[in-house]
Short mmCIF file of C-alpha atoms and ligand atoms in Angstrom, two decimals:
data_model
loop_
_atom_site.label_atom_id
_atom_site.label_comp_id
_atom_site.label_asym_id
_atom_site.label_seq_id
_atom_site.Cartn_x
_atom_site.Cartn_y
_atom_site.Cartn_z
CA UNK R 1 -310.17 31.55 48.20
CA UNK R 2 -313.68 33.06 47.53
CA UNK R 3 -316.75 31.39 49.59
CA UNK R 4 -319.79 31.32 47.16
CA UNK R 5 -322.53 33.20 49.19
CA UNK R 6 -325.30 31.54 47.90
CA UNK R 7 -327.74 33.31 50.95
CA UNK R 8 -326.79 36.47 49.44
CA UNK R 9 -327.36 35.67 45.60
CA UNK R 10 -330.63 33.71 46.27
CA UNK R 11 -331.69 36.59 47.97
CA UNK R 12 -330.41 38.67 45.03
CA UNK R 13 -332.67 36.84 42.86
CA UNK R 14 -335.91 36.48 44.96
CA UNK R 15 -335.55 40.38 44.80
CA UNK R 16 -335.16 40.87 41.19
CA UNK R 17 -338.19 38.29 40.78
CA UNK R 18 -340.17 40.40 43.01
CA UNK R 19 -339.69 43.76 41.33
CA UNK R 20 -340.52 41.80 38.11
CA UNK R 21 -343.60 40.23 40.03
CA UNK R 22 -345.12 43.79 40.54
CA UNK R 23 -344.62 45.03 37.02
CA UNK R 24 -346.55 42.07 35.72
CA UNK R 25 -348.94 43.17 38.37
CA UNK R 26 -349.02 46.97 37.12
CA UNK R 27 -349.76 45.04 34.00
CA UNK R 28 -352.92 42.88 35.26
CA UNK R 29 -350.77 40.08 35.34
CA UNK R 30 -350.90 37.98 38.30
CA UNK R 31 -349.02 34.06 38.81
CA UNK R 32 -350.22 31.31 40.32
CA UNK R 33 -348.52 28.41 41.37
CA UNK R 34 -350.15 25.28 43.06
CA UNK R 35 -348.19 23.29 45.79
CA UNK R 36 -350.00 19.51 46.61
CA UNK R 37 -348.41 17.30 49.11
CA UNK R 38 -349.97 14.11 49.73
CA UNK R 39 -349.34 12.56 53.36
CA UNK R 40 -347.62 14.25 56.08
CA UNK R 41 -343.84 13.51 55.55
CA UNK R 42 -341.92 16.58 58.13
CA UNK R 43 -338.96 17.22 55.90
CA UNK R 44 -342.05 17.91 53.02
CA UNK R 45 -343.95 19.57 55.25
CA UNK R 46 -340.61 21.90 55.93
CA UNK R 47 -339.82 22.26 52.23
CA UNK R 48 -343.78 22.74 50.88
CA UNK R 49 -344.04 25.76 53.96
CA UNK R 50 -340.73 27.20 52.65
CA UNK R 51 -341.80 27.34 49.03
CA UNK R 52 -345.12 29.41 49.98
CA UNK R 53 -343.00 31.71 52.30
CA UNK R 54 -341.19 32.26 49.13
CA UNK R 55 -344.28 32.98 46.82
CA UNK R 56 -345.42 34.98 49.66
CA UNK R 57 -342.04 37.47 49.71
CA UNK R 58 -342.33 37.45 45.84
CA UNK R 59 -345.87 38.16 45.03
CA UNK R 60 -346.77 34.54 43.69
CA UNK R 61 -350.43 33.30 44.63
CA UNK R 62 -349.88 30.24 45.66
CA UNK R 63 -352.62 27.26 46.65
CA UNK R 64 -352.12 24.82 48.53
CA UNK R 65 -353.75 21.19 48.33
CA UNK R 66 -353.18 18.79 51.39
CA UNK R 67 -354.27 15.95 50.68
CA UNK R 68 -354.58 12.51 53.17
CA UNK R 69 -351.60 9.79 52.71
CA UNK R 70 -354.71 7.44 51.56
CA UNK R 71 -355.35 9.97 48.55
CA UNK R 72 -355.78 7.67 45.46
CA UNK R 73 -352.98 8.01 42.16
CA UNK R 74 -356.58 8.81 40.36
CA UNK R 75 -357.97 11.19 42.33
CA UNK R 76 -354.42 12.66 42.30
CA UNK R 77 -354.36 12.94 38.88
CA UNK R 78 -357.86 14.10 38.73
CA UNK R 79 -356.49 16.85 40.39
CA UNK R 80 -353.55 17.55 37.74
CA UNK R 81 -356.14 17.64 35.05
CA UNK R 82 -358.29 20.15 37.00
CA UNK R 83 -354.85 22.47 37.33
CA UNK R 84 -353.88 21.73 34.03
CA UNK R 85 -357.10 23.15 32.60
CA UNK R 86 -357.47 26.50 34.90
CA UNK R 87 -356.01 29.50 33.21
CA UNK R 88 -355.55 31.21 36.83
CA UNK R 89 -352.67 28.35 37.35
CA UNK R 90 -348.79 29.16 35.87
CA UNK R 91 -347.39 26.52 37.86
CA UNK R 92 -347.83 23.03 39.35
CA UNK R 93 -345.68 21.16 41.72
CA UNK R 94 -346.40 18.12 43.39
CA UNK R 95 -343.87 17.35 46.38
CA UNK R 96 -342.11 14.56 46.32
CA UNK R 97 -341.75 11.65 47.90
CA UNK R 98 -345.34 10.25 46.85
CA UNK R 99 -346.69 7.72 49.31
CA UNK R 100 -345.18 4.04 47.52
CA UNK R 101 -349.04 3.40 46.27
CA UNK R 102 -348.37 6.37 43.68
CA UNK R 103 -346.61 6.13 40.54
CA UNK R 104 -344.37 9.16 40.11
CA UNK R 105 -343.08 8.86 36.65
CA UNK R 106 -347.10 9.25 35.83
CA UNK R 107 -347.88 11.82 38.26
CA UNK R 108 -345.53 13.64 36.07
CA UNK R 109 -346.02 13.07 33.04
CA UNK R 110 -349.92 13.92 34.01
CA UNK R 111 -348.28 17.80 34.37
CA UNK R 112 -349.05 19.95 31.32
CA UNK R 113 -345.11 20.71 30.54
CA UNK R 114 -346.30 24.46 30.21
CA UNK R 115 -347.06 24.02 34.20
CA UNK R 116 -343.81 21.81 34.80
CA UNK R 117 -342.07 24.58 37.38
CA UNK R 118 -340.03 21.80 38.54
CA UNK R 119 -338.84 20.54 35.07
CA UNK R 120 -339.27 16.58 35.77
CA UNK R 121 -341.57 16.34 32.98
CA UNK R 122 -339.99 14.02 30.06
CA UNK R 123 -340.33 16.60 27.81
CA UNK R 124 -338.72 19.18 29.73
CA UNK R 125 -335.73 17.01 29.81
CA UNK R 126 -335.92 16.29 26.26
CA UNK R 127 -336.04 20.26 25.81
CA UNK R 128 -332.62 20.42 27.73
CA UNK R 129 -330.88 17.64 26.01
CA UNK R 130 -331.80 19.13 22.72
CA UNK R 131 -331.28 23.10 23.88
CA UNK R 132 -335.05 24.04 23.29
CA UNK R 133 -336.79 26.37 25.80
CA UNK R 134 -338.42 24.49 28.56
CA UNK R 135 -338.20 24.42 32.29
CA UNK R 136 -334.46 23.48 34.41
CA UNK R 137 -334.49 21.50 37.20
CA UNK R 138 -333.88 24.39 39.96
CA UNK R 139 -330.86 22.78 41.49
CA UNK R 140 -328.58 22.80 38.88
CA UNK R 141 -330.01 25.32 37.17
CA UNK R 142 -329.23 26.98 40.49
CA UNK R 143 -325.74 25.90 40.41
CA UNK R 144 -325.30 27.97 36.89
CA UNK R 145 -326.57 31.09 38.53
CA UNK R 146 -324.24 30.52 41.58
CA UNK R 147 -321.28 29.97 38.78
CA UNK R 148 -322.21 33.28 36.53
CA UNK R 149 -322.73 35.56 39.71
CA UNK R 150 -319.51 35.02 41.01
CA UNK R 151 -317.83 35.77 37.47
CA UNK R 152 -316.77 32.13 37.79
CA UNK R 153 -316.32 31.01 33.76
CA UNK R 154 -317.62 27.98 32.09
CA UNK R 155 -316.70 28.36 28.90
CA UNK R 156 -313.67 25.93 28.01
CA UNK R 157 -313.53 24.61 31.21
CA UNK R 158 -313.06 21.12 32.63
CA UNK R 159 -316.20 20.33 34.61
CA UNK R 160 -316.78 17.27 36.42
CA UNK R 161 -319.84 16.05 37.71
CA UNK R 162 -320.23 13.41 40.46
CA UNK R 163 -323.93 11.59 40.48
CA UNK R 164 -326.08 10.98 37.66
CA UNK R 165 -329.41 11.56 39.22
CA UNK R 166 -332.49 12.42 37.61
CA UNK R 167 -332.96 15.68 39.03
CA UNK R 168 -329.86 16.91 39.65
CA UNK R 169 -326.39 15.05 37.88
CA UNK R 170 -327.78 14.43 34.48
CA UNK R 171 -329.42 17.91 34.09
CA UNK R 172 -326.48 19.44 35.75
CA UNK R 173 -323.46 17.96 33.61
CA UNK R 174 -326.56 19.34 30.50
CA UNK R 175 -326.27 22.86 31.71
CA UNK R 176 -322.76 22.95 31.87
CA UNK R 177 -322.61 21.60 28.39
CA UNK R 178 -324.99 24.51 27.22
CA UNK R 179 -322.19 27.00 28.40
CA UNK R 180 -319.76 25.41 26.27
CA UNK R 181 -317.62 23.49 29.47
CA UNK R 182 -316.12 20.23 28.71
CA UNK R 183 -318.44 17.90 30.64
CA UNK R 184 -317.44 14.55 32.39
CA UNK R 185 -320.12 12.73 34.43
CA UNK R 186 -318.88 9.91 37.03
CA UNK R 187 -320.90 7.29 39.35
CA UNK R 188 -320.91 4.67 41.16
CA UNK R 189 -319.32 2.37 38.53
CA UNK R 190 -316.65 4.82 37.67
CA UNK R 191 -313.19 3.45 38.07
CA UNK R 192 -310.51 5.31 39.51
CA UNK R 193 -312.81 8.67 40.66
CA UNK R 194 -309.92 10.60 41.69
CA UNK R 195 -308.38 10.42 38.63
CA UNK R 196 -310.74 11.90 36.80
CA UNK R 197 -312.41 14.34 39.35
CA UNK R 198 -308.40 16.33 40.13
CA UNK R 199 -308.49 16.70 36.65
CA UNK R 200 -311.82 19.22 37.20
CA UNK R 201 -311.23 22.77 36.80
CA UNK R 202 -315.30 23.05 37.80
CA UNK R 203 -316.22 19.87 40.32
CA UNK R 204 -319.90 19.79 41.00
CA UNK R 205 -320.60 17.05 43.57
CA UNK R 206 -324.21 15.68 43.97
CA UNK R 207 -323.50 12.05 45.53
CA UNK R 208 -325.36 11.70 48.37
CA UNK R 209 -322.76 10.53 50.96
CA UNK R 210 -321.36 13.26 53.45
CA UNK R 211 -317.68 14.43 53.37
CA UNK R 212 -317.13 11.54 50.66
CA UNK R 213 -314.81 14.11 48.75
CA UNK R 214 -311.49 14.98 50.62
CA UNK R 215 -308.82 16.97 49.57
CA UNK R 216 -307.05 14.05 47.12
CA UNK R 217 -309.99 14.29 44.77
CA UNK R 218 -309.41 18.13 44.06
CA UNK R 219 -307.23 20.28 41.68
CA UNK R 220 -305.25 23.29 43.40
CA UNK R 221 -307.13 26.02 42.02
CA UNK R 222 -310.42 24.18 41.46
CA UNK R 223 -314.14 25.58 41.82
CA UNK R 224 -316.22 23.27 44.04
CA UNK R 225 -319.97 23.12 43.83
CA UNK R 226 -321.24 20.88 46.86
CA UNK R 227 -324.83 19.66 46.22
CA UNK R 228 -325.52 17.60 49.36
CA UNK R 229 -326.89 18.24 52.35
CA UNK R 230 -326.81 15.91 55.06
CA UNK R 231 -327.98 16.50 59.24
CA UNK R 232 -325.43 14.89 61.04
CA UNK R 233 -325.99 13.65 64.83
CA UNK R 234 -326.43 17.36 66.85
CA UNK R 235 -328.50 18.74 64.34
CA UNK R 236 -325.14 19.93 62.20
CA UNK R 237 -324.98 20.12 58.50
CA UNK R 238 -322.66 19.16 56.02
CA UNK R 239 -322.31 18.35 52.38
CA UNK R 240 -320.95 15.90 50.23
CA UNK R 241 -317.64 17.83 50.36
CA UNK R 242 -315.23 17.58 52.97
CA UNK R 243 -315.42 21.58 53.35
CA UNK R 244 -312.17 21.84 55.75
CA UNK R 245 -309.60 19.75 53.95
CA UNK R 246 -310.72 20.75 50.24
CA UNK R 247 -311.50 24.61 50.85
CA UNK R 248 -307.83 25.44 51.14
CA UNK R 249 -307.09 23.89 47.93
CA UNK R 250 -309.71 25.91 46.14
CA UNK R 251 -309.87 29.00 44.45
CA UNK R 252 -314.11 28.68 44.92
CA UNK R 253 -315.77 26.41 47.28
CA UNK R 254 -320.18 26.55 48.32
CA UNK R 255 -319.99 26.26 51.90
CA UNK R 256 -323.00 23.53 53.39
CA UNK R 257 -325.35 24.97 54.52
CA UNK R 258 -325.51 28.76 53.04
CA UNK R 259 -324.39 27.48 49.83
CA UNK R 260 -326.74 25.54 46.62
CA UNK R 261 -329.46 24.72 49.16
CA UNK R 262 -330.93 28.67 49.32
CA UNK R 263 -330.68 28.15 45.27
CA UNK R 264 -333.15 25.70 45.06
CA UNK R 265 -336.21 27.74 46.05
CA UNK R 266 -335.04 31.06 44.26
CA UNK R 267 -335.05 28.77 40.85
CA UNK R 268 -338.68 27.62 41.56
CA UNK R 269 -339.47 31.05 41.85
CA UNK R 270 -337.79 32.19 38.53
CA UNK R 271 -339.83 29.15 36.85
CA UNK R 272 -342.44 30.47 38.44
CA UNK R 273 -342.32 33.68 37.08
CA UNK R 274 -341.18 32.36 33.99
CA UNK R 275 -344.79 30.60 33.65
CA UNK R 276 -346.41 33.73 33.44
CA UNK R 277 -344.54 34.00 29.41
CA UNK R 278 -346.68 31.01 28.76
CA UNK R 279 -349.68 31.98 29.67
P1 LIG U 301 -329.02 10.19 44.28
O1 LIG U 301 -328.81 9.28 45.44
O2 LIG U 301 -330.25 10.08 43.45
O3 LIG U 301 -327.76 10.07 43.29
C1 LIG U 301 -326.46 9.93 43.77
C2 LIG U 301 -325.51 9.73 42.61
O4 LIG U 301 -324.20 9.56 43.13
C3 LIG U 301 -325.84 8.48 41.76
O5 LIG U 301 -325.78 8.80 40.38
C4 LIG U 301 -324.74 7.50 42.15
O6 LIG U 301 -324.30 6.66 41.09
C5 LIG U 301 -323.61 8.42 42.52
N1 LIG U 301 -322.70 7.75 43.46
C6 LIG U 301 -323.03 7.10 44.60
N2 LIG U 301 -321.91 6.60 45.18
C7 LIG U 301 -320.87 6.95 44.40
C8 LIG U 301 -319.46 6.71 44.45
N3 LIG U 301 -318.91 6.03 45.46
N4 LIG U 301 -318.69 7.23 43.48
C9 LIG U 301 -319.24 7.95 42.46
N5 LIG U 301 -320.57 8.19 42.35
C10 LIG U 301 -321.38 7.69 43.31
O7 LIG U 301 -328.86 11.66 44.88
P2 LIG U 301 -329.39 13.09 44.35
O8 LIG U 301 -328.74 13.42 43.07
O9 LIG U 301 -330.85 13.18 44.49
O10 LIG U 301 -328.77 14.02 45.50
C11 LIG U 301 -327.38 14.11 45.75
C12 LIG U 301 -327.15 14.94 46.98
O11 LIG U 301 -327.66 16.24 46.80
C13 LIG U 301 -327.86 14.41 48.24
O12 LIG U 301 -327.00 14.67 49.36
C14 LIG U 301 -329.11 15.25 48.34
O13 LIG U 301 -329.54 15.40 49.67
C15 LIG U 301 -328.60 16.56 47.81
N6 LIG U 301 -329.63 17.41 47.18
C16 LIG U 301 -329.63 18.72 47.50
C17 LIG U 301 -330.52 19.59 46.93
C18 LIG U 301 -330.43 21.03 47.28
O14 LIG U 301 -331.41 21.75 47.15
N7 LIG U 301 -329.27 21.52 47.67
C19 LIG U 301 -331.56 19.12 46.00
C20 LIG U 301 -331.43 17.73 45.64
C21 LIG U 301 -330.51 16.90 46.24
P3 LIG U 301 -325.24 5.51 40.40
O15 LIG U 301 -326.16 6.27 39.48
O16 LIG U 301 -324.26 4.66 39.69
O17 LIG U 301 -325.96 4.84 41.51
#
Protein backbone atom coordinates (compact mmCIF):
# COMPACT_ATOMS: atom_id res chain seq x y z
CA UNK A 1 0.00 0.00 0.00
CA UNK A 2 1.65 3.33 -1.11
CA UNK A 3 0.87 6.55 1.24
CA UNK A 4 0.51 9.59 -1.17
CA UNK A 5 3.11 12.11 0.27
CA UNK A 6 1.48 15.05 -0.63
CA UNK A 7 4.19 17.28 1.83
CA UNK A 8 6.77 16.00 -0.40
CA UNK A 9 5.10 16.67 -3.93
CA UNK A 10 3.71 20.12 -2.86
CA UNK A 11 7.02 20.87 -1.95
CA UNK A 12 8.16 19.39 -5.29
CA UNK A 13 6.09 21.83 -6.99
CA UNK A 14 6.60 25.09 -4.94
CA UNK A 15 10.28 24.32 -6.06
CA UNK A 16 9.81 23.89 -9.66
CA UNK A 17 7.54 27.18 -9.49
CA UNK A 18 10.33 28.92 -7.90
CA UNK A 19 13.10 28.09 -10.34
CA UNK A 20 10.50 29.14 -13.00
CA UNK A 21 9.78 32.36 -10.82
CA UNK A 22 13.49 33.50 -11.24
CA UNK A 23 13.76 32.88 -14.95
CA UNK A 24 10.78 35.12 -15.51
CA UNK A 25 12.75 37.36 -13.28
CA UNK A 26 16.10 37.04 -15.43
CA UNK A 27 13.55 38.00 -17.99
CA UNK A 28 12.11 41.36 -16.30
CA UNK A 29 9.21 39.52 -15.48
CA UNK A 30 7.94 39.86 -12.10
CA UNK A 31 4.10 38.41 -10.59
CA UNK A 32 1.95 39.88 -8.47
CA UNK A 33 -0.76 38.50 -6.70
CA UNK A 34 -3.19 40.44 -4.32
CA UNK A 35 -4.62 38.69 -1.15
CA UNK A 36 -7.87 40.89 0.55
CA UNK A 37 -9.55 39.52 3.55
CA UNK A 38 -12.30 41.41 4.91
CA UNK A 39 -12.96 40.94 8.83
CA UNK A 40 -10.83 39.04 11.08
CA UNK A 41 -12.07 35.36 10.83
CA UNK A 42 -8.66 33.11 12.62
CA UNK A 43 -8.91 30.12 10.37
CA UNK A 44 -8.64 33.13 7.33
CA UNK A 45 -6.29 34.83 9.03
CA UNK A 46 -4.22 31.26 9.20
CA UNK A 47 -4.88 30.45 5.54
CA UNK A 48 -4.35 34.34 4.02
CA UNK A 49 -0.64 34.27 6.25
CA UNK A 50 0.07 30.83 4.70
CA UNK A 51 -0.58 31.90 1.13
CA UNK A 52 2.00 34.98 1.47
CA UNK A 53 4.57 32.62 3.19
CA UNK A 54 4.12 30.77 0.02
CA UNK A 55 4.56 33.77 -2.45
CA UNK A 56 7.31 34.69 -0.23
CA UNK A 57 9.37 31.06 -0.72
CA UNK A 58 8.41 31.36 -4.48
CA UNK A 59 9.27 34.82 -5.51
CA UNK A 60 5.54 36.10 -5.93
CA UNK A 61 4.96 39.86 -4.80
CA UNK A 62 2.21 39.63 -3.03
CA UNK A 63 -0.13 42.68 -1.39
CA UNK A 64 -2.07 42.43 1.05
CA UNK A 65 -5.44 44.43 1.71
CA UNK A 66 -7.05 44.10 5.29
CA UNK A 67 -9.84 45.49 5.28
CA UNK A 68 -12.51 46.15 8.54
CA UNK A 69 -15.55 43.48 8.83
CA UNK A 70 -17.78 46.83 8.23
CA UNK A 71 -16.02 47.20 4.67
CA UNK A 72 -18.97 47.89 2.24
CA UNK A 73 -19.75 45.08 -0.98
CA UNK A 74 -19.05 48.58 -3.00
CA UNK A 75 -16.13 49.71 -1.72
CA UNK A 76 -15.09 46.02 -2.03
CA UNK A 77 -15.68 45.95 -5.41
CA UNK A 78 -14.24 49.30 -5.92
CA UNK A 79 -11.32 47.65 -4.96
CA UNK A 80 -11.60 44.66 -7.63
CA UNK A 81 -11.91 47.23 -10.32
CA UNK A 82 -8.80 49.10 -9.11
CA UNK A 83 -6.84 45.43 -9.29
CA UNK A 84 -8.46 44.56 -12.27
CA UNK A 85 -7.12 47.62 -14.08
CA UNK A 86 -3.29 47.62 -12.69
CA UNK A 87 -0.97 45.86 -15.04
CA UNK A 88 1.53 45.21 -11.95
CA UNK A 89 -1.39 42.64 -10.67
CA UNK A 90 -1.38 38.70 -12.21
CA UNK A 91 -3.57 37.58 -9.60
CA UNK A 92 -6.52 38.38 -7.31
CA UNK A 93 -7.94 36.43 -4.50
CA UNK A 94 -10.39 37.46 -2.15
CA UNK A 95 -10.64 35.02 1.00
CA UNK A 96 -13.53 33.56 1.67
CA UNK A 97 -15.97 33.50 3.93
CA UNK A 98 -17.22 37.23 3.18
CA UNK A 99 -18.90 38.83 6.16
CA UNK A 100 -23.04 37.72 5.37
CA UNK A 101 -23.57 41.63 4.23
CA UNK A 102 -21.43 40.67 1.00
CA UNK A 103 -22.62 38.95 -1.94
CA UNK A 104 -20.04 36.41 -3.05
CA UNK A 105 -21.32 35.17 -6.31
CA UNK A 106 -20.74 39.13 -7.28
CA UNK A 107 -17.58 39.62 -5.59
CA UNK A 108 -16.61 37.10 -8.10
CA UNK A 109 -17.87 37.66 -10.91
CA UNK A 110 -16.40 41.45 -10.27
CA UNK A 111 -12.75 39.40 -10.84
CA UNK A 112 -11.35 39.95 -14.35
CA UNK A 113 -11.22 35.97 -15.20
CA UNK A 114 -7.57 36.75 -16.48
CA UNK A 115 -6.92 37.53 -12.52
CA UNK A 116 -9.24 34.54 -11.32
CA UNK A 117 -6.11 32.51 -9.47
CA UNK A 118 -8.71 30.76 -7.61
CA UNK A 119 -10.90 29.73 -10.64
CA UNK A 120 -14.50 30.57 -8.99
CA UNK A 121 -15.19 32.90 -11.67
CA UNK A 122 -18.31 31.58 -13.89
CA UNK A 123 -16.35 31.66 -16.72
CA UNK A 124 -13.56 29.77 -15.46
CA UNK A 125 -15.93 27.02 -14.78
CA UNK A 126 -17.49 27.30 -18.04
CA UNK A 127 -13.77 27.00 -19.47
CA UNK A 128 -13.49 23.58 -17.58
CA UNK A 129 -16.78 22.15 -18.51
CA UNK A 130 -16.06 22.93 -22.08
CA UNK A 131 -12.01 21.98 -21.94
CA UNK A 132 -10.86 25.64 -22.83
CA UNK A 133 -7.82 27.11 -21.01
CA UNK A 134 -8.76 28.92 -17.90
CA UNK A 135 -7.93 28.69 -14.27
CA UNK A 136 -8.69 25.06 -11.90
CA UNK A 137 -9.91 25.29 -8.71
CA UNK A 138 -6.50 24.37 -6.74
CA UNK A 139 -7.98 21.53 -4.79
CA UNK A 140 -8.84 19.27 -7.28
CA UNK A 141 -6.69 20.44 -9.58
CA UNK A 142 -4.35 19.47 -6.77
CA UNK A 143 -5.77 16.11 -6.49
CA UNK A 144 -4.70 15.47 -10.41
CA UNK A 145 -1.16 16.40 -9.62
CA UNK A 146 -1.18 14.13 -6.47
CA UNK A 147 -2.72 11.26 -8.98
CA UNK A 148 0.00 11.83 -12.00
CA UNK A 149 3.05 12.10 -9.50
CA UNK A 150 2.51 8.95 -8.04
CA UNK A 151 2.19 7.22 -11.61
CA UNK A 152 -1.35 6.55 -10.38
CA UNK A 153 -3.48 6.23 -13.99
CA UNK A 154 -6.68 7.85 -14.89
CA UNK A 155 -7.20 6.91 -18.05
CA UNK A 156 -10.07 4.16 -18.24
CA UNK A 157 -10.57 4.14 -14.81
CA UNK A 158 -13.62 4.04 -12.56
CA UNK A 159 -13.56 7.24 -10.52
CA UNK A 160 -16.00 8.13 -8.02
CA UNK A 161 -16.54 11.29 -6.54
CA UNK A 162 -18.35 11.95 -3.23
CA UNK A 163 -19.72 15.82 -2.84
CA UNK A 164 -20.79 18.04 -5.47
CA UNK A 165 -19.50 21.28 -4.18
CA UNK A 166 -18.76 24.26 -6.02
CA UNK A 167 -15.21 24.37 -5.46
CA UNK A 168 -14.19 21.16 -5.10
CA UNK A 169 -16.78 17.91 -6.27
CA UNK A 170 -18.08 19.38 -9.44
CA UNK A 171 -14.66 20.65 -10.72
CA UNK A 172 -13.08 17.55 -9.42
CA UNK A 173 -15.34 14.71 -11.07
CA UNK A 174 -14.47 17.66 -14.48
CA UNK A 175 -10.80 16.99 -14.18
CA UNK A 176 -11.04 13.50 -13.97
CA UNK A 177 -13.22 13.50 -17.00
CA UNK A 178 -10.46 15.57 -18.91
CA UNK A 179 -8.06 12.51 -18.32
CA UNK A 180 -10.38 10.27 -19.94
CA UNK A 181 -11.66 8.33 -16.31
CA UNK A 182 -15.13 7.19 -16.20
CA UNK A 183 -16.66 9.73 -13.81
CA UNK A 184 -19.55 9.09 -11.27
CA UNK A 185 -20.52 11.94 -8.90
CA UNK A 186 -22.72 11.00 -5.65
CA UNK A 187 -24.46 13.27 -2.80
CA UNK A 188 -26.53 13.55 -0.40
CA UNK A 189 -29.56 12.23 -2.34
CA UNK A 190 -27.69 9.31 -3.72
CA UNK A 191 -29.27 6.01 -2.92
CA UNK A 192 -27.40 3.15 -1.92
CA UNK A 193 -23.63 5.07 -1.69
CA UNK A 194 -21.83 1.99 -1.11
CA UNK A 195 -22.91 0.49 -4.00
CA UNK A 196 -21.70 2.69 -6.19
CA UNK A 197 -18.54 4.09 -4.36
CA UNK A 198 -16.85 -0.12 -4.01
CA UNK A 199 -17.35 -0.06 -7.46
CA UNK A 200 -14.44 2.99 -7.64
CA UNK A 201 -11.18 2.02 -8.89
CA UNK A 202 -10.24 6.04 -8.08
CA UNK A 203 -12.58 7.28 -4.88
CA UNK A 204 -12.11 10.95 -4.28
CA UNK A 205 -14.04 11.92 -1.13
CA UNK A 206 -14.88 15.65 -0.48
CA UNK A 207 -18.07 15.33 1.94
CA UNK A 208 -17.50 17.20 4.75
CA UNK A 209 -18.25 14.73 7.60
CA UNK A 210 -15.16 13.04 9.36
CA UNK A 211 -14.42 9.26 9.08
CA UNK A 212 -17.93 9.02 7.18
CA UNK A 213 -16.18 6.45 4.75
CA UNK A 214 -15.22 3.06 6.42
CA UNK A 215 -13.84 0.19 4.97
CA UNK A 216 -17.44 -1.25 3.36
CA UNK A 217 -17.49 1.66 0.96
CA UNK A 218 -14.03 0.68 -0.67
CA UNK A 219 -12.78 -1.71 -3.46
CA UNK A 220 -9.65 -4.00 -2.50
CA UNK A 221 -7.18 -2.41 -4.55
CA UNK A 222 -8.75 1.05 -4.71
CA UNK A 223 -6.93 4.60 -4.79
CA UNK A 224 -8.38 6.91 -2.12
CA UNK A 225 -8.20 10.65 -2.37
CA UNK A 226 -9.47 12.14 1.10
CA UNK A 227 -10.43 15.84 0.70
CA UNK A 228 -11.56 16.74 4.24
CA UNK A 229 -10.05 18.02 6.94
CA UNK A 230 -11.63 18.17 10.15
CA UNK A 231 -9.90 19.25 14.02
CA UNK A 232 -11.27 16.88 16.23
CA UNK A 233 -11.46 17.56 20.18
CA UNK A 234 -7.34 17.59 21.21
CA UNK A 235 -6.42 19.52 18.39
CA UNK A 236 -6.16 16.06 16.10
CA UNK A 237 -6.91 15.89 12.47
CA UNK A 238 -8.69 13.70 10.36
CA UNK A 239 -10.42 13.45 7.05
CA UNK A 240 -13.45 12.37 5.61
CA UNK A 241 -11.90 8.87 5.32
CA UNK A 242 -11.74 6.49 7.97
CA UNK A 243 -7.78 6.26 7.34
CA UNK A 244 -7.26 2.99 9.67
CA UNK A 245 -9.99 0.66 8.51
CA UNK A 246 -9.84 1.68 4.64
CA UNK A 247 -5.88 2.05 4.26
CA UNK A 248 -5.39 -1.69 4.41
CA UNK A 249 -7.76 -2.25 1.71
CA UNK A 250 -5.99 0.15 -0.59
CA UNK A 251 -3.42 -0.01 -3.00
CA UNK A 252 -3.18 4.23 -2.55
CA UNK A 253 -4.60 6.12 0.26
CA UNK A 254 -3.75 10.48 1.13
CA UNK A 255 -3.16 10.31 4.67
CA UNK A 256 -5.10 13.59 6.72
CA UNK A 257 -3.19 15.76 7.40
CA UNK A 258 0.10 15.53 5.03
CA UNK A 259 -2.04 14.57 2.26
CA UNK A 260 -4.46 17.12 -0.41
CA UNK A 261 -4.35 19.90 2.19
CA UNK A 262 -0.35 20.94 1.33
CA UNK A 263 -1.88 20.77 -2.46
CA UNK A 264 -4.04 23.48 -2.11
CA UNK A 265 -1.51 26.31 -1.73
CA UNK A 266 1.11 24.80 -4.25
CA UNK A 267 -1.94 25.06 -6.99
CA UNK A 268 -2.49 28.80 -6.10
CA UNK A 269 0.97 29.22 -6.68
CA UNK A 270 1.06 27.44 -10.15
CA UNK A 271 -2.07 29.79 -11.07
CA UNK A 272 -0.14 32.24 -9.91
CA UNK A 273 2.61 31.79 -12.02
CA UNK A 274 0.45 30.81 -14.67
CA UNK A 275 -0.96 34.58 -14.64
CA UNK A 276 2.17 35.87 -15.65
CA UNK A 277 1.23 34.00 -19.57
CA UNK A 278 -1.58 36.44 -19.52
CA UNK A 279 -0.12 39.32 -18.95
P1 LIG B 1 -19.59 21.02 1.08
O1 LIG B 1 -20.21 20.91 2.43
O2 LIG B 1 -19.78 22.26 0.27
O3 LIG B 1 -20.09 19.78 0.17
C1 LIG B 1 -20.24 18.50 0.70
C2 LIG B 1 -20.82 17.58 -0.35
O4 LIG B 1 -20.99 16.29 0.22
C3 LIG B 1 -22.20 18.04 -0.88
O5 LIG B 1 -22.24 17.96 -2.28
C4 LIG B 1 -23.16 17.06 -0.22
O6 LIG B 1 -24.28 16.72 -1.04
C5 LIG B 1 -22.30 15.83 -0.07
N1 LIG B 1 -22.80 15.00 1.03
C6 LIG B 1 -23.11 15.39 2.28
N2 LIG B 1 -23.57 14.33 2.99
C7 LIG B 1 -23.53 13.26 2.17
C8 LIG B 1 -23.89 11.88 2.32
N3 LIG B 1 -24.35 11.40 3.47
N4 LIG B 1 -23.72 11.06 1.26
C9 LIG B 1 -23.22 11.53 0.08
N5 LIG B 1 -22.87 12.83 -0.11
C10 LIG B 1 -23.03 13.68 0.93
O7 LIG B 1 -18.05 20.70 1.30
P2 LIG B 1 -16.75 21.08 0.41
O8 LIG B 1 -16.81 20.41 -0.90
O9 LIG B 1 -16.48 22.52 0.50
O10 LIG B 1 -15.63 20.36 1.31
C11 LIG B 1 -15.62 18.97 1.56
C12 LIG B 1 -14.55 18.65 2.56
O11 LIG B 1 -13.29 19.02 2.04
C13 LIG B 1 -14.67 19.40 3.89
O12 LIG B 1 -14.22 18.52 4.93
C14 LIG B 1 -13.70 20.55 3.75
O13 LIG B 1 -13.18 20.97 4.99
C15 LIG B 1 -12.63 19.92 2.92
N6 LIG B 1 -11.86 20.85 2.08
C16 LIG B 1 -10.52 20.71 2.06
C17 LIG B 1 -9.73 21.51 1.28
C18 LIG B 1 -8.26 21.27 1.26
O14 LIG B 1 -7.51 22.16 0.94
N7 LIG B 1 -7.82 20.06 1.55
C19 LIG B 1 -10.30 22.59 0.47
C20 LIG B 1 -11.75 22.61 0.47
C21 LIG B 1 -12.49 21.78 1.28
P3 LIG B 1 -25.46 17.77 -1.44
O15 LIG B 1 -24.87 18.60 -2.54
O16 LIG B 1 -26.56 16.89 -1.90
O17 LIG B 1 -25.75 18.55 -0.21
Amino acid sequence: MQIIDGKKISQEIKDELKEKVASLKAQGKEIALAVIQVGNDPASTVYVGNKKKACEYIGINSIAYELPEDTSEEKLLGIIAELNAREDVNGILVQLPLPKHIDEDNVIKAIDPKKDVDGFHPQSVGALSIGQKGYVSCTPAGVIQLLKRSNIEIEGKNCVVVGRSNIVGKPMALLLLRENGTVTITHSRTRDLKAVTSQADILVVAIGKPRFITAEYVKDGAVVIDVGIHRLEGKKLCGDVDYDSVAPKCSAITPVPGGVGPMTIAMLMSNCVESADFS
